[in-house]
GROMACS .gro file of C-alpha atoms in nm:
model
  387
    1UNK     CA    1   8.626 -14.759   3.844
    2UNK     CA    2   8.953 -14.930   3.963
    3UNK     CA    3   8.939 -15.176   4.227
    4UNK     CA    4   9.321 -15.242   4.247
    5UNK     CA    5   9.587 -15.048   4.425
    6UNK     CA    6   9.896 -14.872   4.323
    7UNK     CA    7  10.242 -14.942   4.409
    8UNK     CA    8  10.254 -14.639   4.603
    9UNK     CA    9   9.964 -14.757   4.802
   10UNK     CA   10  10.076 -15.107   4.849
   11UNK     CA   11  10.399 -14.928   5.042
   12UNK     CA   12  10.150 -14.756   5.236
   13UNK     CA   13   9.993 -15.091   5.330
   14UNK     CA   14  10.333 -15.259   5.426
   15UNK     CA   15  10.469 -14.950   5.626
   16UNK     CA   16  10.116 -14.971   5.849
   17UNK     CA   17  10.167 -15.333   5.874
   18UNK     CA   18  10.525 -15.327   5.980
   19UNK     CA   19  10.421 -15.026   6.230
   20UNK     CA   20  10.102 -15.233   6.374
   21UNK     CA   21  10.348 -15.558   6.425
   22UNK     CA   22  10.564 -15.306   6.648
   23UNK     CA   23  10.335 -15.115   6.820
   24UNK     CA   24  10.015 -15.366   6.925
   25UNK     CA   25  10.197 -15.587   7.165
   26UNK     CA   26  10.306 -15.267   7.372
   27UNK     CA   27   9.926 -15.150   7.435
   28UNK     CA   28   9.771 -15.208   7.807
   29UNK     CA   29   9.473 -15.480   7.796
   30UNK     CA   30   9.167 -15.372   7.679
   31UNK     CA   31   8.920 -15.266   7.967
   32UNK     CA   32   8.552 -15.427   8.049
   33UNK     CA   33   8.353 -15.369   7.739
   34UNK     CA   34   8.061 -15.260   7.966
   35UNK     CA   35   8.265 -15.012   8.165
   36UNK     CA   36   8.251 -14.695   7.930
   37UNK     CA   37   8.480 -14.466   8.145
   38UNK     CA   38   8.753 -14.704   8.101
   39UNK     CA   39   8.676 -14.773   7.737
   40UNK     CA   40   8.702 -14.398   7.665
   41UNK     CA   41   9.030 -14.364   7.812
   42UNK     CA   42   9.150 -14.670   7.644
   43UNK     CA   43   9.007 -14.563   7.299
   44UNK     CA   44   9.131 -14.204   7.318
   45UNK     CA   45   9.516 -14.354   7.415
   46UNK     CA   46   9.485 -14.569   7.081
   47UNK     CA   47   9.387 -14.267   6.901
   48UNK     CA   48   9.662 -14.083   7.046
   49UNK     CA   49   9.930 -14.359   6.969
   50UNK     CA   50   9.799 -14.349   6.580
   51UNK     CA   51   9.841 -13.952   6.609
   52UNK     CA   52  10.187 -13.940   6.713
   53UNK     CA   53  10.276 -14.214   6.428
   54UNK     CA   54  10.127 -14.023   6.162
   55UNK     CA   55   9.837 -14.223   6.124
   56UNK     CA   56   9.567 -13.986   6.294
   57UNK     CA   57   9.425 -13.819   6.031
   58UNK     CA   58   9.374 -14.108   5.801
   59UNK     CA   59   8.960 -14.102   5.838
   60UNK     CA   60   8.955 -13.805   5.659
   61UNK     CA   61   9.300 -13.623   5.558
   62UNK     CA   62   9.409 -13.928   5.326
   63UNK     CA   63   9.252 -14.072   5.009
   64UNK     CA   64   8.968 -14.285   5.017
   65UNK     CA   65   9.142 -14.573   4.928
   66UNK     CA   66   9.418 -14.523   5.206
   67UNK     CA   67   9.127 -14.481   5.467
   68UNK     CA   68   9.014 -14.857   5.338
   69UNK     CA   69   9.356 -14.996   5.357
   70UNK     CA   70   9.418 -14.852   5.711
   71UNK     CA   71   9.080 -15.012   5.817
   72UNK     CA   72   9.199 -15.348   5.641
   73UNK     CA   73   9.525 -15.368   5.811
   74UNK     CA   74   9.427 -15.243   6.144
   75UNK     CA   75   9.118 -15.482   6.183
   76UNK     CA   76   9.337 -15.783   6.044
   77UNK     CA   77   9.620 -15.719   6.275
   78UNK     CA   78   9.334 -15.715   6.578
   79UNK     CA   79   9.438 -15.324   6.658
   80UNK     CA   80   9.144 -15.167   6.884
   81UNK     CA   81   8.815 -15.002   6.752
   82UNK     CA   82   8.777 -14.707   6.726
   83UNK     CA   83   8.539 -14.753   6.969
   84UNK     CA   84   8.418 -14.444   7.202
   85UNK     CA   85   8.572 -14.210   6.886
   86UNK     CA   86   8.335 -14.372   6.669
   87UNK     CA   87   8.107 -14.043   6.612
   88UNK     CA   88   8.410 -13.803   6.607
   89UNK     CA   89   8.641 -13.991   6.373
   90UNK     CA   90   8.393 -14.149   6.150
   91UNK     CA   91   8.100 -13.894   6.094
   92UNK     CA   92   8.132 -13.553   6.266
   93UNK     CA   93   8.488 -13.516   6.203
   94UNK     CA   94   8.452 -13.594   5.845
   95UNK     CA   95   8.133 -13.375   5.795
   96UNK     CA   96   8.310 -13.064   5.932
   97UNK     CA   97   8.625 -13.131   5.725
   98UNK     CA   98   8.403 -13.102   5.438
   99UNK     CA   99   8.114 -12.832   5.564
  100UNK     CA  100   8.312 -12.647   5.833
  101UNK     CA  101   8.479 -12.293   5.797
  102UNK     CA  102   8.855 -12.305   5.841
  103UNK     CA  103   8.797 -12.176   6.194
  104UNK     CA  104   8.560 -12.428   6.295
  105UNK     CA  105   8.815 -12.711   6.132
  106UNK     CA  106   9.099 -12.578   6.327
  107UNK     CA  107   8.884 -12.581   6.660
  108UNK     CA  108   8.710 -12.915   6.641
  109UNK     CA  109   8.920 -13.142   6.410
  110UNK     CA  110   9.259 -13.161   6.579
  111UNK     CA  111   9.131 -13.262   6.930
  112UNK     CA  112   8.952 -13.547   6.765
  113UNK     CA  113   9.279 -13.661   6.592
  114UNK     CA  114   9.514 -13.627   6.872
  115UNK     CA  115   9.239 -13.822   7.099
  116UNK     CA  116   9.113 -13.542   7.327
  117UNK     CA  117   8.796 -13.533   7.279
  118UNK     CA  118   8.460 -13.750   7.244
  119UNK     CA  119   8.154 -13.676   7.019
  120UNK     CA  120   7.807 -13.838   7.067
  121UNK     CA  121   7.528 -13.833   6.816
  122UNK     CA  122   7.188 -13.640   6.881
  123UNK     CA  123   7.025 -13.737   6.558
  124UNK     CA  124   6.709 -13.956   6.696
  125UNK     CA  125   6.414 -13.847   6.878
  126UNK     CA  126   6.139 -14.052   7.038
  127UNK     CA  127   5.881 -13.978   6.774
  128UNK     CA  128   6.161 -13.904   6.490
  129UNK     CA  129   6.376 -14.183   6.449
  130UNK     CA  130   6.324 -14.380   6.111
  131UNK     CA  131   6.161 -14.052   5.955
  132UNK     CA  132   6.469 -13.814   6.101
  133UNK     CA  133   6.326 -13.516   5.917
  134UNK     CA  134   6.027 -13.519   6.125
  135UNK     CA  135   6.233 -13.406   6.453
  136UNK     CA  136   6.071 -13.178   6.678
  137UNK     CA  137   6.384 -13.062   6.890
  138UNK     CA  138   6.355 -12.641   6.817
  139UNK     CA  139   6.622 -12.380   6.843
  140UNK     CA  140   6.536 -12.053   6.868
  141UNK     CA  141   6.752 -11.752   6.762
  142UNK     CA  142   6.873 -11.499   7.057
  143UNK     CA  143   7.065 -11.178   7.027
  144UNK     CA  144   7.099 -11.143   6.653
  145UNK     CA  145   6.895 -10.821   6.643
  146UNK     CA  146   6.988 -10.515   6.408
  147UNK     CA  147   7.379 -10.428   6.428
  148UNK     CA  148   7.459 -10.766   6.530
  149UNK     CA  149   7.710 -10.989   6.242
  150UNK     CA  150   7.537 -11.284   6.050
  151UNK     CA  151   7.703 -11.498   6.319
  152UNK     CA  152   7.599 -11.320   6.659
  153UNK     CA  153   7.395 -11.470   6.920
  154UNK     CA  154   7.280 -11.809   7.049
  155UNK     CA  155   7.078 -12.061   6.960
  156UNK     CA  156   6.845 -12.187   7.248
  157UNK     CA  157   6.767 -12.546   7.215
  158UNK     CA  158   6.492 -12.731   7.369
  159UNK     CA  159   6.378 -13.101   7.336
  160UNK     CA  160   6.482 -13.475   7.371
  161UNK     CA  161   6.707 -13.676   7.189
  162UNK     CA  162   6.710 -14.058   7.230
  163UNK     CA  163   6.949 -14.356   7.120
  164UNK     CA  164   7.249 -14.064   7.162
  165UNK     CA  165   7.509 -14.298   7.105
  166UNK     CA  166   7.844 -14.255   7.367
  167UNK     CA  167   7.634 -13.951   7.547
  168UNK     CA  168   7.804 -14.055   7.878
  169UNK     CA  169   8.145 -13.985   7.774
  170UNK     CA  170   8.122 -13.738   7.513
  171UNK     CA  171   8.247 -13.351   7.535
  172UNK     CA  172   8.072 -13.249   7.207
  173UNK     CA  173   7.733 -13.353   7.035
  174UNK     CA  174   7.657 -13.345   6.669
  175UNK     CA  175   7.297 -13.209   6.694
  176UNK     CA  176   7.019 -13.181   6.449
  177UNK     CA  177   6.753 -12.885   6.548
  178UNK     CA  178   6.467 -12.734   6.377
  179UNK     CA  179   6.478 -12.387   6.335
  180UNK     CA  180   6.219 -12.278   6.075
  181UNK     CA  181   5.903 -12.485   6.174
  182UNK     CA  182   5.696 -12.289   5.903
  183UNK     CA  183   5.851 -12.470   5.599
  184UNK     CA  184   5.837 -12.836   5.448
  185UNK     CA  185   6.016 -13.030   5.706
  186UNK     CA  186   6.343 -13.113   5.537
  187UNK     CA  187   6.400 -12.744   5.496
  188UNK     CA  188   6.415 -12.611   5.851
  189UNK     CA  189   6.676 -12.818   6.004
  190UNK     CA  190   7.018 -12.700   6.125
  191UNK     CA  191   7.314 -12.893   6.213
  192UNK     CA  192   7.494 -12.748   6.558
  193UNK     CA  193   7.818 -12.860   6.774
  194UNK     CA  194   7.663 -12.876   7.143
  195UNK     CA  195   7.884 -12.884   7.452
  196UNK     CA  196   7.783 -13.161   7.649
  197UNK     CA  197   7.872 -12.974   7.975
  198UNK     CA  198   7.614 -12.689   7.872
  199UNK     CA  199   7.356 -12.581   8.108
  200UNK     CA  200   7.034 -12.755   8.053
  201UNK     CA  201   7.185 -13.050   7.947
  202UNK     CA  202   7.068 -13.399   8.119
  203UNK     CA  203   7.182 -13.727   7.993
  204UNK     CA  204   7.004 -14.041   8.101
  205UNK     CA  205   7.181 -14.369   8.038
  206UNK     CA  206   6.975 -14.620   7.850
  207UNK     CA  207   7.070 -14.983   7.919
  208UNK     CA  208   7.068 -15.227   7.599
  209UNK     CA  209   6.991 -15.598   7.585
  210UNK     CA  210   7.340 -15.681   7.576
  211UNK     CA  211   7.409 -15.497   7.915
  212UNK     CA  212   7.589 -15.163   7.794
  213UNK     CA  213   7.504 -14.780   7.838
  214UNK     CA  214   7.634 -14.706   7.496
  215UNK     CA  215   7.321 -14.504   7.443
  216UNK     CA  216   7.139 -14.234   7.632
  217UNK     CA  217   6.847 -14.002   7.608
  218UNK     CA  218   6.939 -13.632   7.625
  219UNK     CA  219   6.671 -13.372   7.763
  220UNK     CA  220   6.755 -13.043   7.683
  221UNK     CA  221   6.604 -12.754   7.867
  222UNK     CA  222   6.674 -12.439   7.676
  223UNK     CA  223   7.067 -12.503   7.626
  224UNK     CA  224   7.251 -12.189   7.506
  225UNK     CA  225   7.453 -12.277   7.169
  226UNK     CA  226   7.655 -12.013   7.008
  227UNK     CA  227   7.575 -11.939   6.636
  228UNK     CA  228   7.923 -11.988   6.571
  229UNK     CA  229   7.872 -12.401   6.648
  230UNK     CA  230   7.641 -12.398   6.340
  231UNK     CA  231   7.773 -12.635   6.074
  232UNK     CA  232   7.677 -12.502   5.728
  233UNK     CA  233   7.385 -12.236   5.678
  234UNK     CA  234   7.083 -12.227   5.879
  235UNK     CA  235   6.808 -12.440   5.763
  236UNK     CA  236   7.039 -12.630   5.545
  237UNK     CA  237   7.104 -12.872   5.791
  238UNK     CA  238   6.937 -13.149   5.598
  239UNK     CA  239   7.175 -13.134   5.300
  240UNK     CA  240   7.488 -13.136   5.541
  241UNK     CA  241   7.327 -13.426   5.754
  242UNK     CA  242   7.327 -13.615   5.420
  243UNK     CA  243   7.692 -13.570   5.414
  244UNK     CA  244   7.733 -13.710   5.805
  245UNK     CA  245   7.510 -14.013   5.687
  246UNK     CA  246   7.725 -14.076   5.355
  247UNK     CA  247   8.034 -14.113   5.609
  248UNK     CA  248   7.845 -14.337   5.865
  249UNK     CA  249   7.693 -14.546   5.599
  250UNK     CA  250   7.950 -14.522   5.331
  251UNK     CA  251   8.268 -14.619   5.573
  252UNK     CA  252   8.194 -14.646   5.922
  253UNK     CA  253   8.104 -15.006   5.894
  254UNK     CA  254   8.378 -15.108   5.682
  255UNK     CA  255   8.613 -15.222   5.907
  256UNK     CA  256   8.349 -15.449   6.060
  257UNK     CA  257   8.323 -15.638   5.750
  258UNK     CA  258   8.676 -15.768   5.816
  259UNK     CA  259   8.621 -15.872   6.184
  260UNK     CA  260   8.295 -16.061   6.061
  261UNK     CA  261   8.566 -16.234   5.833
  262UNK     CA  262   8.764 -16.349   6.091
  263UNK     CA  263   8.480 -16.441   6.336
  264UNK     CA  264   8.364 -16.680   6.030
  265UNK     CA  265   8.656 -16.854   6.000
  266UNK     CA  266   8.662 -16.918   6.409
  267UNK     CA  267   8.298 -17.036   6.333
  268UNK     CA  268   8.424 -17.281   6.080
  269UNK     CA  269   8.706 -17.387   6.308
  270UNK     CA  270   8.474 -17.435   6.624
  271UNK     CA  271   8.233 -17.647   6.433
  272UNK     CA  272   8.498 -17.878   6.314
  273UNK     CA  273   8.612 -17.926   6.682
  274UNK     CA  274   8.269 -17.965   6.848
  275UNK     CA  275   8.137 -18.185   6.565
  276UNK     CA  276   7.875 -17.972   6.398
  277UNK     CA  277   8.078 -17.945   6.085
  278UNK     CA  278   7.925 -18.281   5.997
  279UNK     CA  279   7.559 -18.092   5.929
  280UNK     CA  280   7.554 -18.026   5.542
  281UNK     CA  281   7.285 -17.737   5.626
  282UNK     CA  282   7.504 -17.540   5.873
  283UNK     CA  283   7.816 -17.616   5.594
  284UNK     CA  284   7.613 -17.408   5.329
  285UNK     CA  285   7.504 -17.166   5.558
  286UNK     CA  286   7.901 -17.071   5.647
  287UNK     CA  287   7.975 -17.066   5.253
  288UNK     CA  288   7.728 -16.859   5.178
  289UNK     CA  289   7.796 -16.619   5.436
  290UNK     CA  290   8.178 -16.656   5.308
  291UNK     CA  291   8.044 -16.536   4.981
  292UNK     CA  292   7.841 -16.246   5.111
  293UNK     CA  293   8.123 -16.098   5.302
  294UNK     CA  294   8.354 -16.117   4.990
  295UNK     CA  295   8.088 -15.950   4.805
  296UNK     CA  296   8.020 -15.645   5.053
  297UNK     CA  297   8.413 -15.618   5.063
  298UNK     CA  298   8.405 -15.595   4.649
  299UNK     CA  299   8.104 -15.339   4.727
  300UNK     CA  300   8.304 -15.121   4.962
  301UNK     CA  301   8.588 -15.108   4.720
  302UNK     CA  302   8.358 -14.986   4.439
  303UNK     CA  303   8.222 -14.708   4.665
  304UNK     CA  304   8.539 -14.578   4.744
  305UNK     CA  305   8.676 -14.600   4.408
  306UNK     CA  306   8.351 -14.409   4.303
  307UNK     CA  307   8.442 -14.147   4.604
  308UNK     CA  308   8.787 -14.113   4.443
  309UNK     CA  309   8.645 -14.057   4.111
  310UNK     CA  310   8.395 -13.775   4.226
  311UNK     CA  311   8.704 -13.595   4.362
  312UNK     CA  312   8.499 -13.497   4.651
  313UNK     CA  313   8.578 -13.772   4.915
  314UNK     CA  314   8.235 -13.804   5.048
  315UNK     CA  315   8.065 -14.151   4.966
  316UNK     CA  316   7.804 -14.185   4.774
  317UNK     CA  317   7.446 -14.325   4.783
  318UNK     CA  318   7.609 -14.681   4.732
  319UNK     CA  319   7.653 -14.677   5.099
  320UNK     CA  320   7.299 -14.751   5.125
  321UNK     CA  321   7.355 -15.089   4.954
  322UNK     CA  322   7.637 -15.162   5.172
  323UNK     CA  323   7.434 -15.070   5.505
  324UNK     CA  324   7.137 -15.302   5.385
  325UNK     CA  325   7.327 -15.570   5.311
  326UNK     CA  326   7.572 -15.553   5.581
  327UNK     CA  327   7.363 -15.531   5.869
  328UNK     CA  328   7.130 -15.841   5.761
  329UNK     CA  329   7.455 -16.031   5.738
  330UNK     CA  330   7.589 -15.930   6.044
  331UNK     CA  331   7.251 -16.047   6.201
  332UNK     CA  332   7.296 -16.388   6.011
  333UNK     CA  333   7.646 -16.422   6.103
  334UNK     CA  334   7.566 -16.440   6.458
  335UNK     CA  335   7.266 -16.676   6.418
  336UNK     CA  336   7.449 -16.885   6.255
  337UNK     CA  337   7.716 -16.892   6.564
  338UNK     CA  338   7.451 -16.967   6.793
  339UNK     CA  339   7.396 -17.298   6.585
  340UNK     CA  340   7.769 -17.352   6.585
  341UNK     CA  341   7.746 -17.337   6.980
  342UNK     CA  342   7.431 -17.473   7.067
  343UNK     CA  343   7.365 -17.432   7.459
  344UNK     CA  344   7.656 -17.256   7.477
  345UNK     CA  345   7.510 -16.971   7.293
  346UNK     CA  346   7.277 -16.889   7.622
  347UNK     CA  347   7.607 -16.816   7.818
  348UNK     CA  348   7.586 -16.411   7.833
  349UNK     CA  349   7.946 -16.468   7.905
  350UNK     CA  350   8.041 -16.537   7.545
  351UNK     CA  351   8.150 -16.256   7.314
  352UNK     CA  352   7.952 -16.394   7.018
  353UNK     CA  353   7.645 -16.386   7.274
  354UNK     CA  354   7.686 -16.047   7.355
  355UNK     CA  355   7.756 -15.956   6.991
  356UNK     CA  356   7.424 -16.161   6.838
  357UNK     CA  357   7.252 -15.956   7.110
  358UNK     CA  358   7.388 -15.607   6.947
  359UNK     CA  359   7.365 -15.724   6.616
  360UNK     CA  360   6.982 -15.695   6.653
  361UNK     CA  361   7.035 -15.317   6.618
  362UNK     CA  362   7.203 -15.309   6.328
  363UNK     CA  363   6.891 -15.321   6.100
  364UNK     CA  364   6.804 -14.978   6.295
  365UNK     CA  365   7.131 -14.815   6.370
  366UNK     CA  366   7.206 -14.524   6.078
  367UNK     CA  367   6.885 -14.566   5.942
  368UNK     CA  368   6.633 -14.844   5.901
  369UNK     CA  369   6.660 -15.126   5.667
  370UNK     CA  370   6.336 -14.967   5.540
  371UNK     CA  371   6.504 -14.629   5.499
  372UNK     CA  372   6.762 -14.789   5.286
  373UNK     CA  373   6.552 -14.984   5.064
  374UNK     CA  374   6.355 -14.608   4.974
  375UNK     CA  375   6.701 -14.448   4.917
  376UNK     CA  376   6.805 -14.745   4.681
  377UNK     CA  377   6.482 -14.751   4.506
  378UNK     CA  378   6.472 -14.380   4.459
  379UNK     CA  379   6.834 -14.261   4.385
  380UNK     CA  380   6.985 -14.578   4.259
  381UNK     CA  381   6.704 -14.752   4.058
  382UNK     CA  382   6.511 -14.419   3.979
  383UNK     CA  383   6.153 -14.563   4.094
  384UNK     CA  384   5.914 -14.296   4.194
  385UNK     CA  385   5.881 -14.164   4.533
  386UNK     CA  386   5.598 -14.296   4.760
  387UNK     CA  387   5.379 -14.103   4.879
   0.00000   0.00000   0.00000
């Protein structure tokens, strides 16, 4: 385990820092956070800028440490967040890079990296959220009869997905479907890439507590998806999904830790200005959060070091420890922000108020805290599985 940086990695950091200082002042103003079509255009434009400068592939084309440095430096410089590109860049893309065929990598990865296509996530269902393997959306194979090749035909998909991130502006969906209902639930699942403009796809945006339509419900009525769009083998989707979730829990939230540390500093400055700094209880709360986020950053470095040591580039189950602690620390951070702001915290136009509302979702998104606790207990601590 090595938590330090080599001279080469430090040179990479300095070059990136110099480029960010030169580039960020030239960007257009950020759009209204509730206007997703405008946010899509802005986010794709930023990704294209990164790509043209040679930084577009860092999410899966570089070493985990370079990726970590990239996330650290872009957040510290105040660069745009991945936004609508979250799913494509931070878990669909890495999954295809790790599990796709050469043809699939060539089809889907370059458009993500060039900022041309947006992906959404179709994992959760109305009756299969925390227990993801209980999903019911079914896919029936059609056109793969005698004489047809192994990859011939279509899957005909019918079912409902919910909490589908960025569906409103997405071109593709990473979709989990049940392809064999006769085997144990973890063994009959398949991972598909579904075009969002396919006949039979209906998108119903869901308005969140913060007012955003970041999520949507997907109604799928006999949607045809070519077998060639399957990532991994048929009925091997649960294993492929674990790769996706490893990226989602292992690195997808890393940049946000740096953002939370920045908010923490701003909270302390605000408390000094408005007189709440005199509250010893509040000061201890800020100090504990400072220690918490420093520990989370060290945990991130450890996870990245482990991934590099494994020479596979896929984060390990340590990502569940990070996700579990980070989601609660983020909620605590914005609850503390409300304490610092006082009555002003009820103003919905304040960024911290919206962030506080959205922070409630973090203990559910990417696997609930209860799911993370089970993973930590069973896979890290080696405790017996629950019944």
